[in-house]
Coordinates of C-alpha atoms in Angstrom, one line a residue:
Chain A
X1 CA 35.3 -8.8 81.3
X2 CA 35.7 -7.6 77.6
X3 CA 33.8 -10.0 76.4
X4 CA 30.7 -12.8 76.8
X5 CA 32.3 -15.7 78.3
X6 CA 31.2 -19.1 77.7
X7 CA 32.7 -22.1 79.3
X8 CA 33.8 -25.3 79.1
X9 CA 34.6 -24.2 75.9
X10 CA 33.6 -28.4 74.8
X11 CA 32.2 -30.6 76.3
X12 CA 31.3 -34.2 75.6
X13 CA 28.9 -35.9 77.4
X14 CA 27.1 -39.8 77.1
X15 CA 24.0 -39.9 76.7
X16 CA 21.7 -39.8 79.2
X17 CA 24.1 -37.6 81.0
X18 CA 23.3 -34.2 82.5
X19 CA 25.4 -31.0 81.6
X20 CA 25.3 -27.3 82.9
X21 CA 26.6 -24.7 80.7
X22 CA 27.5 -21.1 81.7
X23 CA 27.4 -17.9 80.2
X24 CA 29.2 -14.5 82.1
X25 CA 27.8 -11.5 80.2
X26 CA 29.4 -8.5 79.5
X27 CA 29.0 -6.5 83.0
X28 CA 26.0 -4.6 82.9
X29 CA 24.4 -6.1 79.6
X30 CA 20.8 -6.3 80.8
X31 CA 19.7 -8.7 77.8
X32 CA 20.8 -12.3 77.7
X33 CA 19.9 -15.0 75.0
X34 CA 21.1 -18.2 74.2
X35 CA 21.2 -20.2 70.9
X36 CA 21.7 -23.3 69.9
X37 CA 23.8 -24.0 66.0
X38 CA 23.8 -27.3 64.6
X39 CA 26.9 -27.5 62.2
X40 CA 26.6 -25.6 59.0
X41 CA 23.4 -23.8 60.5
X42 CA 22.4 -20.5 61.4
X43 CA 22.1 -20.2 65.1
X44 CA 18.5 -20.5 66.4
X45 CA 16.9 -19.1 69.0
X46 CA 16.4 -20.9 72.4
X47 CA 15.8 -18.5 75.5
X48 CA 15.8 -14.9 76.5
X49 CA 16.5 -12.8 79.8
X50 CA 15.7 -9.4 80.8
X51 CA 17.6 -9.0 84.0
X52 CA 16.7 -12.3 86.0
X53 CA 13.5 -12.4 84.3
X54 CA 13.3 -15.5 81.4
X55 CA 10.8 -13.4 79.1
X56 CA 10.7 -15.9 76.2
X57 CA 11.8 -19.7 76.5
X58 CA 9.8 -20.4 73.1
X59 CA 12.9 -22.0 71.5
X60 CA 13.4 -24.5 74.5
X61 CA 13.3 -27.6 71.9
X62 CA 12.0 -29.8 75.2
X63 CA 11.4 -30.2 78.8
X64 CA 14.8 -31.4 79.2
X65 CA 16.4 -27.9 78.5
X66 CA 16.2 -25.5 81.4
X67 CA 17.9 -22.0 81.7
X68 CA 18.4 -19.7 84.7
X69 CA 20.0 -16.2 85.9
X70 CA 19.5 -16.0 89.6
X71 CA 21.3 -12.7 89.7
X72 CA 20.4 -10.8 86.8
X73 CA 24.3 -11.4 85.9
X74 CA 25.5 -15.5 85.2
X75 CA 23.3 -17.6 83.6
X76 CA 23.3 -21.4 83.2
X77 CA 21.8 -23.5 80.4
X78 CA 21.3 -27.2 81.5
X79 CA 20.3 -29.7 79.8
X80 CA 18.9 -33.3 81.0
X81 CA 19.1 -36.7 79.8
X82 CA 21.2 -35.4 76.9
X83 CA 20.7 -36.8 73.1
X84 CA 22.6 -37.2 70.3
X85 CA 20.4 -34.7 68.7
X86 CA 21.4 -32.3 71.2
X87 CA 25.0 -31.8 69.9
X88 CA 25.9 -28.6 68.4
X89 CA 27.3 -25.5 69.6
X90 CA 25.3 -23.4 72.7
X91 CA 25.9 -19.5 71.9
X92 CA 25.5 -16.5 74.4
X93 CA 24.7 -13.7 73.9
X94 CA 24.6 -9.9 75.9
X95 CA 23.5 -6.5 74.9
X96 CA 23.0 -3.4 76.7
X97 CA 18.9 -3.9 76.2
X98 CA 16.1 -2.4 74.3
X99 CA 15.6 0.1 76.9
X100 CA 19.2 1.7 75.9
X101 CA 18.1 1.3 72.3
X102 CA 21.1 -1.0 71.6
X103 CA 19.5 -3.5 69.5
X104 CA 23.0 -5.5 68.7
X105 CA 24.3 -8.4 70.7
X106 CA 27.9 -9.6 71.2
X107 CA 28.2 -13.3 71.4
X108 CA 30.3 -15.3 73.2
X109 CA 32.6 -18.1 71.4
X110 CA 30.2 -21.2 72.3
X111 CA 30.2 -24.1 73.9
X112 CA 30.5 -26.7 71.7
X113 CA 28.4 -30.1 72.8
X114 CA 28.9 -33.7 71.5
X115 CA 27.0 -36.5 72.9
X116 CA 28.3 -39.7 72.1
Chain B
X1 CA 9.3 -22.3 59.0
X2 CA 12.1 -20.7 57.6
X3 CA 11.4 -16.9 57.9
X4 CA 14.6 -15.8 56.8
X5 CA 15.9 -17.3 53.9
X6 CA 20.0 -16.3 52.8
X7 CA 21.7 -17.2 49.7
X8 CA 24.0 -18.1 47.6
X9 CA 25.5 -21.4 50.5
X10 CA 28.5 -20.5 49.3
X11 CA 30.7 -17.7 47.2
X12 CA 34.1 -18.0 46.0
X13 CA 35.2 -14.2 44.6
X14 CA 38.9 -13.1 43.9
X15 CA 40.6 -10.9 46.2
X16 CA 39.0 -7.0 44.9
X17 CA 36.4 -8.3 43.7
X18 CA 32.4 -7.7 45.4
X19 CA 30.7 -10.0 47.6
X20 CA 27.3 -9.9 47.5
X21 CA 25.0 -11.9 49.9
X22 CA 21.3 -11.9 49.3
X23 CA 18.6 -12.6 52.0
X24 CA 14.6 -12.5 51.8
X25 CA 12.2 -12.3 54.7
X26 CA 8.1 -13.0 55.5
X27 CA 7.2 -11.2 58.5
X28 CA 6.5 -7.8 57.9
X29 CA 6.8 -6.4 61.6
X30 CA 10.4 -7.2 61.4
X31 CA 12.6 -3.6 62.3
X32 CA 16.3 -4.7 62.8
X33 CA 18.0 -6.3 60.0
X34 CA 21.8 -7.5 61.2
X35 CA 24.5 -9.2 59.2
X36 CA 26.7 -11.1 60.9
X37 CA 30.5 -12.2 60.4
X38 CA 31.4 -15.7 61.6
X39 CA 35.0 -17.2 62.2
X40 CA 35.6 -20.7 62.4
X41 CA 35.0 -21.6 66.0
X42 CA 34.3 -18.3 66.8
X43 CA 30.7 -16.7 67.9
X44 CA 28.8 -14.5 65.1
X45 CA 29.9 -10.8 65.4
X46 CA 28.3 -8.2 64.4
X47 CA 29.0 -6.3 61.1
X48 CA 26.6 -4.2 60.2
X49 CA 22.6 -3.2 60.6
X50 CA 19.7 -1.3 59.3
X51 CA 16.3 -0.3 60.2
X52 CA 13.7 -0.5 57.3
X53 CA 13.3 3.0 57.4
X54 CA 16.3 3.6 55.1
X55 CA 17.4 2.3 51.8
X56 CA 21.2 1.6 52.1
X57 CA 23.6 1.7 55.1
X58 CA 27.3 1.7 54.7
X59 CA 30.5 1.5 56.6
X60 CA 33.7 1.3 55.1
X61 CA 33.4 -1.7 52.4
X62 CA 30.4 -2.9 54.0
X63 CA 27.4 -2.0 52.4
X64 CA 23.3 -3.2 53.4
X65 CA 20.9 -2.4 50.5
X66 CA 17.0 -2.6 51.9
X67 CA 14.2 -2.8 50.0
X68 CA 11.3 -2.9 51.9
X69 CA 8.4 -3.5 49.3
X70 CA 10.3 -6.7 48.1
X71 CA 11.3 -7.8 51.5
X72 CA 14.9 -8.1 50.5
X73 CA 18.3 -7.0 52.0
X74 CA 21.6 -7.7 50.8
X75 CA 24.9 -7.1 51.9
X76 CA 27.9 -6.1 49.5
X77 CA 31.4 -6.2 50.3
X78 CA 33.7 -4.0 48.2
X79 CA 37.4 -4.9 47.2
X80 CA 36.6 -8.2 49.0
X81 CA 39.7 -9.8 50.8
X82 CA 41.3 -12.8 51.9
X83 CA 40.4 -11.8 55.3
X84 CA 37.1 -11.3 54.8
X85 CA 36.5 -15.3 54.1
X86 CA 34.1 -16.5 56.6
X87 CA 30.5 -17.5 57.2
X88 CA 28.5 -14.7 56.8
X89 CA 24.6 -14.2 58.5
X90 CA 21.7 -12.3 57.8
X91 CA 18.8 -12.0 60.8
X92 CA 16.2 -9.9 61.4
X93 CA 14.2 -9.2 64.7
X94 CA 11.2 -7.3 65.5
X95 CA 12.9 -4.8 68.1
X96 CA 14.9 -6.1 70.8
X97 CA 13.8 -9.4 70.7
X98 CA 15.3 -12.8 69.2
X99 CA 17.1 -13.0 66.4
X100 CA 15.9 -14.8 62.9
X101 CA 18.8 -15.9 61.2
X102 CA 19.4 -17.2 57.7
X103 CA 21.1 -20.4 56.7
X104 CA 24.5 -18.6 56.3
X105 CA 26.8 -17.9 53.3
X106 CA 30.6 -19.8 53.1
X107 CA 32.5 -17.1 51.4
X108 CA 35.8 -17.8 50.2
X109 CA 38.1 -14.5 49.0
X110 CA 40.9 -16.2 46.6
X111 CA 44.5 -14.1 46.8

C-alpha cells in the first residue's frame, strides 16, 4: 500500500480483556516501531524491528505488552489483561532502514485504545 | 526523564505571521533531529530534519535552526497559515534508532 496501515482504527476493550493490534508497513520498509501517545502527549517509544528481528522492546511498559513480526512484513502489538492506563493511541511506524540511510519514518494513523 | 523538552504548549500567531517552536535536549550522542506535523486524529508526519553537523536547514517556509553547543533546535515557520494549525513535534534519535520526542506544541494560525 501507500501508506502504514493500522487497524481497527478504535477499539474499546473492558478490562481485563485481551486485544491484538496490527500494523501493515509500507512494502519493503525494513524498520518497524511502534509507540504508544497518551492524549496531549508526545508519542513514546515502545518496540523496534529490524526485519523479523525485535532489536529493542525497552519501552514495553510491562509483561503484559507483547509484539511480534513473523514475516519480516505484518506485525502485531497485543496486549494482555488490559488497564485503564493502557488507553491511548498505538502508532506504527515504517522506514526504509538505517542501512538505506533513510533515517525518517512514516506513521500510520493509530489505533486508538479505550479501556473502560 | 524527559530528554527532550519542547516549548511554548501552545502558540496562537496571525495568519503571515512566524511560528517559532523551541526544543532543548541532554544527550549528546543524539544525530537526527526531526520535527514533526500532527493532524487531529492523524499519525505524526514528517516535516523536516537535520543532522548536527549543520546550522540551519530549510525547505520552503520551514526552517530548523541548530545549535549544537547550546543543545537547542528550533523550528520557524514563515508567513504562517491557517493550515499550518496543528500539533507540532520535535525528537531526536541517535541514528536509526527510537525516537525522543518532545511534549508537543498546539499551534493555532488565526485568518
Amino acid at each position: 500500500g501507500a501508506g502504514v496501515s493500522q487497524s481497527p482504527r478504535y477499539k474499546v476493550a473492558k478490562r481485563g480483556q485481551d486485544v491484538a493490534l496490527r500494523c501493515d508497513p509500507i512494502s519493503g520498509h525494513v524498520s518497524l516501531f511502534w509507540y504508544q501517545q497518551a492524549l496531549g502527549q508526545g508519542p513514546e517509544f515502545l518496540t523496534y524491528f529490524q526485519n523479523e528481528a525485535q532489536l529493542d522492546k525497552s519501552g514495553l511498559p510491562s509483561d503484559r505488552f507483547f509484539a511480534e513480526r513473523p514475516e519480516g512484513s505484518v506485525s502485531t502489538l497485543k496486549i494482555q489483561r488490559t488497564q485503564q492506563e493502557d488507553s491511548a493511541v498505538y502508532l506504527c511506524a515504517s522506514s526504509l532502514g538505517h542501512g538505506q540511510g533513510h533515517y525518517g519514518y512514516t506513521f500510520g494513523s493509530g489505533t486508538r485504545l479505550t479501556v473502560v | 526523564q524527559q530528554q527532550v523538552k519542547q516549548s511554548p504548549q501552545s502558540l496562537i500567531v496571525q495568519k503571515g505571521g512566524i511560528s517559532i517552536i523551541n526544543c532543548a535536549y541532554e544527550n549528546t550522542a543524539f544525530d537526527y533531529f526531526p520535527w514533526y506535523q500532527q493532524f487531529p486524529g492523524k499519525g505524526p508526519a514528517l516535516l523536516i530534519a537535520i543532522r548536527p553537523d549543520v546550522s540551519e536547514k530549510k525547505e520552503g517556509r520551514f526552517t530548523i535552526s541548530f545549535n549544537k553547543s547550546a543543545k537547542q533546535f528550533s523550528l520557524h515557520i514563515m508567513d504562517s497559515q491557517p493550515g499550518d494549525s496543528a500539533t507540532y513535534f520535535c525528537a531526536a534519535s541517535k541514528g536509526a534508532q527510537k525516537l525522543v520526542f518532545g511534549q508537543g506544541t498546539r499551534l493555532t494560525i488565526n485568518p
